[in-house]
Amino acid sequence: MTTSESTGLCWAIKHSFVHYISRMPDGRGQVSGGARPLGGGGILFEIDTEPPQAPEDLDTLYAFRGDVRFAGHHGMLFVRIADPWIEVREGSAVVTVADPYDRDDEPRLPLVRVELPEPVRDGGLDIWTIQQVRLTPQGCGLFNDVYQPGEPFEPIVFALPAGARA
């Protein structure tokens, strides 16, 4: 993400997975609700300006919105990544997503663990570049257990207006 792009969270998710979907005869992906594709395979999730009430035990919450869906194998494969939040508790950070099956009563799914660095200020933006992104045990099921816990996913970059915090 560069400062010429808007604020939000940029993530290519997992290149090998997206490539696998693109090679399927019926593979498809769609973005909506605040997500948009970027060049190079990334997806930009916009800042959620009105996130729901965050759990009380969070130290920091960075909330984004957007809905990305992948499908294939005549409906047998379905992966939804929506409304990512970066949740920080006691120095540990995890990216959670809305329930993949759109059940309102289900909690958020912890998808990947991240090592959250200090932001770099660039002009009017604070920018975080997260290199260490690893699949959680709970996130494995979303990908039909094809990937094991700890599997590396693509780096995440997110930018907020300078000084903005959760």
XYZ file of C-alpha atoms in Angstrom:
166
model
C 0.000 0.000 0.000
C 1.301 3.422 -0.830
C 0.212 6.779 0.475
C -1.460 7.390 -2.880
C -3.968 4.655 -2.022
C -6.677 5.282 0.530
C -6.566 4.225 4.132
C -7.616 0.723 5.072
C -6.254 -2.796 5.263
C -4.546 -4.306 2.212
C -4.154 -8.070 2.103
C -3.589 -10.618 -0.664
C -4.733 -13.387 1.748
C -2.855 -16.434 0.324
C -1.496 -16.235 -3.230
C -1.488 -20.004 -3.774
C -5.145 -20.249 -2.702
C -6.269 -17.373 -4.932
C -4.291 -18.850 -7.830
C -5.935 -22.240 -7.218
C -9.398 -20.633 -7.383
C -8.510 -18.742 -10.569
C -7.466 -21.979 -12.338
C -10.780 -23.740 -11.670
C -13.286 -23.798 -14.528
C -15.999 -22.606 -12.130
C -13.749 -20.773 -9.659
C -14.838 -17.284 -8.806
C -14.209 -14.504 -6.355
C -16.217 -11.457 -5.508
C -15.737 -8.394 -3.329
C -18.403 -6.144 -1.837
C -19.411 -4.129 1.194
C -16.296 -1.979 1.464
C -13.720 -4.292 -0.114
C -12.177 -3.628 -3.498
C -9.478 -5.347 -5.544
C -6.071 -3.734 -5.921
C -3.410 -4.369 -8.529
C -1.080 -7.225 -7.723
C -3.775 -9.436 -6.205
C -4.387 -7.480 -3.026
C -7.741 -6.524 -1.587
C -8.362 -3.257 0.216
C -10.791 -3.373 3.143
C -11.952 0.110 4.113
C -11.859 1.470 7.660
C -15.027 0.651 9.569
C -16.080 4.040 10.911
C -18.896 2.518 13.000
C -17.686 -0.861 14.278
C -19.876 -2.828 16.682
C -19.038 -2.738 20.378
C -15.601 -4.284 20.911
C -15.046 -6.868 23.628
C -13.971 -5.285 26.920
C -10.772 -7.343 27.185
C -9.213 -5.758 24.073
C -6.274 -3.400 24.450
C -6.659 -2.107 20.882
C -9.025 -2.750 18.003
C -8.472 -1.791 14.372
C -11.734 -2.470 12.516
C -12.178 -2.735 8.745
C -15.123 -3.641 6.567
C -15.621 -5.518 3.348
C -16.694 -8.938 2.162
C -14.583 -11.266 0.001
C -15.972 -14.609 -1.185
C -14.318 -17.420 -3.083
C -16.231 -20.360 -4.543
C -15.622 -23.336 -6.789
C -15.980 -27.094 -7.242
C -19.675 -26.683 -8.115
C -20.494 -25.174 -4.732
C -18.385 -27.554 -2.642
C -15.747 -24.891 -1.965
C -16.785 -21.682 -0.244
C -14.506 -19.294 1.655
C -15.722 -15.975 3.041
C -13.431 -13.388 4.622
C -15.441 -10.422 5.862
C -14.976 -7.424 8.118
C -11.436 -8.093 9.362
C -10.487 -6.740 12.772
C -6.996 -6.633 14.212
C -7.514 -7.374 17.895
C -4.692 -6.744 20.370
C -4.795 -8.352 23.815
C -1.838 -8.257 26.189
C 0.628 -7.653 23.356
C -0.684 -10.502 21.176
C -2.493 -9.656 17.938
C -4.919 -11.692 15.867
C -6.992 -10.911 12.788
C -10.572 -11.990 13.297
C -13.301 -12.085 10.647
C -17.098 -12.134 10.752
C -18.664 -15.571 10.941
C -17.992 -17.075 7.486
C -21.516 -18.500 7.263
C -23.221 -15.200 8.142
C -24.838 -16.439 11.364
C -25.501 -13.407 13.562
C -25.223 -15.342 16.813
C -21.762 -16.791 16.120
C -18.598 -15.146 17.462
C -15.871 -13.800 15.222
C -13.414 -16.339 13.817
C -9.734 -15.872 14.783
C -8.201 -16.332 11.313
C -4.504 -15.434 11.528
C -2.044 -14.462 14.256
C 0.150 -11.491 13.468
C 3.203 -9.794 14.912
C 2.098 -6.174 15.018
C 5.018 -3.755 14.518
C 5.104 -0.091 15.421
C 3.617 2.086 12.687
C 5.676 4.230 10.338
C 4.412 7.743 9.763
C 4.313 8.719 6.088
C 2.780 12.101 5.434
C -0.640 12.080 7.002
C -0.794 8.312 7.505
C 0.382 5.832 10.112
C 1.266 2.628 8.231
C 1.751 -0.835 9.704
C 3.489 -3.515 7.612
C 2.902 -6.957 9.092
C 5.263 -9.588 7.727
C 4.488 -12.439 10.129
C 0.960 -13.678 9.346
C 0.178 -17.245 10.449
C -3.037 -19.281 10.216
C -4.715 -20.073 13.541
C -6.031 -23.524 14.446
C -9.564 -22.062 14.249
C -8.860 -20.672 10.767
C -7.866 -24.064 9.332
C -11.496 -25.163 9.038
C -12.338 -22.179 6.858
C -9.933 -23.616 4.275
C -11.253 -27.190 4.730
C -8.120 -28.109 6.716
C -5.949 -27.888 3.588
C -3.532 -25.647 5.527
C -2.094 -26.496 8.930
C -1.968 -24.160 11.957
C 0.972 -21.797 11.594
C 0.853 -21.824 7.768
C 2.203 -18.484 6.510
C -0.259 -16.208 4.760
C 0.502 -13.032 2.822
C 1.745 -9.908 4.613
C -0.822 -7.331 5.691
C -0.428 -3.584 5.362
C -2.868 -1.175 6.932
C -2.961 2.581 7.111
C -4.911 4.998 9.273
C -4.906 8.790 9.421
C -1.915 9.862 11.524
C -2.639 9.630 15.235
C -5.924 7.751 14.789
C -6.416 4.856 17.173
C -9.183 2.461 18.023
